[in-house]
Amino acid sequence: MTRITTAPTYRKLRSSRASRGKNNKKKYNKPSKSHRRKHFKKMSSKASPSKKVTQQTLEVAGELFVTKEEEVEKLQQEINKKNGELGHYKE
């Protein structure tokens, strides 16, 4: 038995296939593109304080990293001095 594909059945098949997909469903109350752009701009402007906070935390982390690096250098120098003093005890 052959299947007859007329325009209405073809449309029905396509709609049922599309409705199976998660993101393919028609969004009836979907806002216009310009409205979405405006909303996105508002949201991005609200997010700016968090950027400032992240910048501050990065600066603080950078300062801590520099101080830790200096401490490491000092300790390395002390170790080198002690190794130099105890160099004749090796072997």
PDB file of N, CA and C in Angstrom, residues 41-73:
ATOM      1  N   LYS A  41      20.154  44.933  26.895  1.00  0.00           N
ATOM      2  CA  LYS A  41      20.982  46.083  27.246  1.00  0.00           C
ATOM      3  C   LYS A  41      20.788  46.453  28.710  1.00  0.00           C
ATOM      4  N   LYS A  42      19.538  46.423  29.171  1.00  0.00           N
ATOM      5  CA  LYS A  42      19.269  46.736  30.573  1.00  0.00           C
ATOM      6  C   LYS A  42      19.984  45.752  31.486  1.00  0.00           C
ATOM      7  N   MET A  43      19.909  44.479  31.134  1.00  0.00           N
ATOM      8  CA  MET A  43      20.538  43.458  31.966  1.00  0.00           C
ATOM      9  C   MET A  43      22.050  43.622  31.977  1.00  0.00           C
ATOM     10  N   SER A  44      22.642  43.963  30.829  1.00  0.00           N
ATOM     11  CA  SER A  44      24.094  44.088  30.772  1.00  0.00           C
ATOM     12  C   SER A  44      24.553  45.307  31.565  1.00  0.00           C
ATOM     13  N   SER A  45      23.740  46.376  31.594  1.00  0.00           N
ATOM     14  CA  SER A  45      24.138  47.553  32.358  1.00  0.00           C
ATOM     15  C   SER A  45      24.027  47.269  33.857  1.00  0.00           C
ATOM     16  N   LYS A  46      23.094  46.410  34.240  1.00  0.00           N
ATOM     17  CA  LYS A  46      22.971  46.054  35.650  1.00  0.00           C
ATOM     18  C   LYS A  46      24.135  45.184  36.112  1.00  0.00           C
ATOM     19  N   ALA A  47      24.755  44.485  35.185  1.00  0.00           N
ATOM     20  CA  ALA A  47      25.828  43.564  35.544  1.00  0.00           C
ATOM     21  C   ALA A  47      27.156  44.276  35.767  1.00  0.00           C
ATOM     22  N   SER A  48      27.230  45.580  35.486  1.00  0.00           N
ATOM     23  CA  SER A  48      28.508  46.284  35.594  1.00  0.00           C
ATOM     24  C   SER A  48      29.067  46.327  37.024  1.00  0.00           C
ATOM     25  N   PRO A  49      28.249  46.474  38.096  1.00  0.00           N
ATOM     26  CA  PRO A  49      28.842  46.454  39.437  1.00  0.00           C
ATOM     27  C   PRO A  49      29.596  45.158  39.735  1.00  0.00           C
ATOM     28  N   SER A  50      29.114  44.045  39.228  1.00  0.00           N
ATOM     29  CA  SER A  50      29.814  42.788  39.475  1.00  0.00           C
ATOM     30  C   SER A  50      31.164  42.791  38.766  1.00  0.00           C
ATOM     31  N   LYS A  51      31.241  43.461  37.614  1.00  0.00           N
ATOM     32  CA  LYS A  51      32.527  43.565  36.926  1.00  0.00           C
ATOM     33  C   LYS A  51      33.513  44.346  37.776  1.00  0.00           C
ATOM     34  N   LYS A  52      33.027  45.421  38.425  1.00  0.00           N
ATOM     35  CA  LYS A  52      33.898  46.208  39.298  1.00  0.00           C
ATOM     36  C   LYS A  52      34.404  45.347  40.449  1.00  0.00           C
ATOM     37  N   VAL A  53      33.521  44.566  41.017  1.00  0.00           N
ATOM     38  CA  VAL A  53      33.898  43.701  42.136  1.00  0.00           C
ATOM     39  C   VAL A  53      34.943  42.691  41.690  1.00  0.00           C
ATOM     40  N   THR A  54      34.747  42.110  40.518  1.00  0.00           N
ATOM     41  CA  THR A  54      35.729  41.135  40.035  1.00  0.00           C
ATOM     42  C   THR A  54      37.060  41.807  39.774  1.00  0.00           C
ATOM     43  N   GLN A  55      37.026  43.043  39.275  1.00  0.00           N
ATOM     44  CA  GLN A  55      38.278  43.773  39.040  1.00  0.00           C
ATOM     45  C   GLN A  55      39.004  43.990  40.365  1.00  0.00           C
ATOM     46  N   GLN A  56      38.257  44.377  41.405  1.00  0.00           N
ATOM     47  CA  GLN A  56      38.870  44.600  42.718  1.00  0.00           C
ATOM     48  C   GLN A  56      39.459  43.309  43.266  1.00  0.00           C
ATOM     49  N   THR A  57      38.727  42.225  43.132  1.00  0.00           N
ATOM     50  CA  THR A  57      39.243  40.957  43.655  1.00  0.00           C
ATOM     51  C   THR A  57      40.486  40.530  42.899  1.00  0.00           C
ATOM     52  N   LEU A  58      40.508  40.780  41.586  1.00  0.00           N
ATOM     53  CA  LEU A  58      41.703  40.442  40.814  1.00  0.00           C
ATOM     54  C   LEU A  58      42.896  41.281  41.259  1.00  0.00           C
ATOM     55  N   GLU A  59      42.647  42.567  41.542  1.00  0.00           N
ATOM     56  CA  GLU A  59      43.741  43.425  42.003  1.00  0.00           C
ATOM     57  C   GLU A  59      44.274  42.923  43.341  1.00  0.00           C
ATOM     58  N   VAL A  60      43.379  42.594  44.260  1.00  0.00           N
ATOM     59  CA  VAL A  60      43.794  42.096  45.572  1.00  0.00           C
ATOM     60  C   VAL A  60      44.565  40.791  45.415  1.00  0.00           C
ATOM     61  N   ALA A  61      44.064  39.912  44.559  1.00  0.00           N
ATOM     62  CA  ALA A  61      44.744  38.639  44.337  1.00  0.00           C
ATOM     63  C   ALA A  61      46.123  38.875  43.739  1.00  0.00           C
ATOM     64  N   GLY A  62      46.221  39.855  42.839  1.00  0.00           N
ATOM     65  CA  GLY A  62      47.516  40.184  42.241  1.00  0.00           C
ATOM     66  C   GLY A  62      48.493  40.680  43.284  1.00  0.00           C
ATOM     67  N   GLU A  63      48.018  41.550  44.197  1.00  0.00           N
ATOM     68  CA  GLU A  63      48.886  42.056  45.267  1.00  0.00           C
ATOM     69  C   GLU A  63      49.343  40.915  46.163  1.00  0.00           C
ATOM     70  N   LEU A  64      48.420  40.032  46.512  1.00  0.00           N
ATOM     71  CA  LEU A  64      48.784  38.897  47.356  1.00  0.00           C
ATOM     72  C   LEU A  64      49.809  38.025  46.654  1.00  0.00           C
ATOM     73  N   PHE A  65      49.623  37.841  45.354  1.00  0.00           N
ATOM     74  CA  PHE A  65      50.556  37.013  44.592  1.00  0.00           C
ATOM     75  C   PHE A  65      51.945  37.635  44.602  1.00  0.00           C
ATOM     76  N   VAL A  66      52.015  38.964  44.443  1.00  0.00           N
ATOM     77  CA  VAL A  66      53.315  39.646  44.448  1.00  0.00           C
ATOM     78  C   VAL A  66      53.977  39.493  45.808  1.00  0.00           C
ATOM     79  N   THR A  67      53.210  39.683  46.900  1.00  0.00           N
ATOM     80  CA  THR A  67      53.807  39.560  48.230  1.00  0.00           C
ATOM     81  C   THR A  67      54.274  38.128  48.477  1.00  0.00           C
ATOM     82  N   LYS A  68      53.495  37.152  48.037  1.00  0.00           N
ATOM     83  CA  LYS A  68      53.904  35.754  48.201  1.00  0.00           C
ATOM     84  C   LYS A  68      55.178  35.487  47.411  1.00  0.00           C
ATOM     85  N   GLU A  69      55.271  36.081  46.219  1.00  0.00           N
ATOM     86  CA  GLU A  69      56.450  35.884  45.384  1.00  0.00           C
ATOM     87  C   GLU A  69      57.688  36.453  46.079  1.00  0.00           C
ATOM     88  N   GLU A  70      57.531  37.641  46.700  1.00  0.00           N
ATOM     89  CA  GLU A  70      58.651  38.254  47.429  1.00  0.00           C
ATOM     90  C   GLU A  70      59.068  37.372  48.603  1.00  0.00           C
ATOM     91  N   GLU A  71      58.090  36.846  49.327  1.00  0.00           N
ATOM     92  CA  GLU A  71      58.403  35.965  50.457  1.00  0.00           C
ATOM     93  C   GLU A  71      59.158  34.728  49.983  1.00  0.00           C
ATOM     94  N   VAL A  72      58.739  34.187  48.858  1.00  0.00           N
ATOM     95  CA  VAL A  72      59.400  33.000  48.315  1.00  0.00           C
ATOM     96  C   VAL A  72      60.845  33.325  47.971  1.00  0.00           C
ATOM     97  N   GLU A  73      61.071  34.508  47.375  1.00  0.00           N
ATOM     98  CA  GLU A  73      62.441  34.905  47.030  1.00  0.00           C
ATOM     99  C   GLU A  73      63.301  35.030  48.284  1.00  0.00           C
TER     100      GLU A  73
END
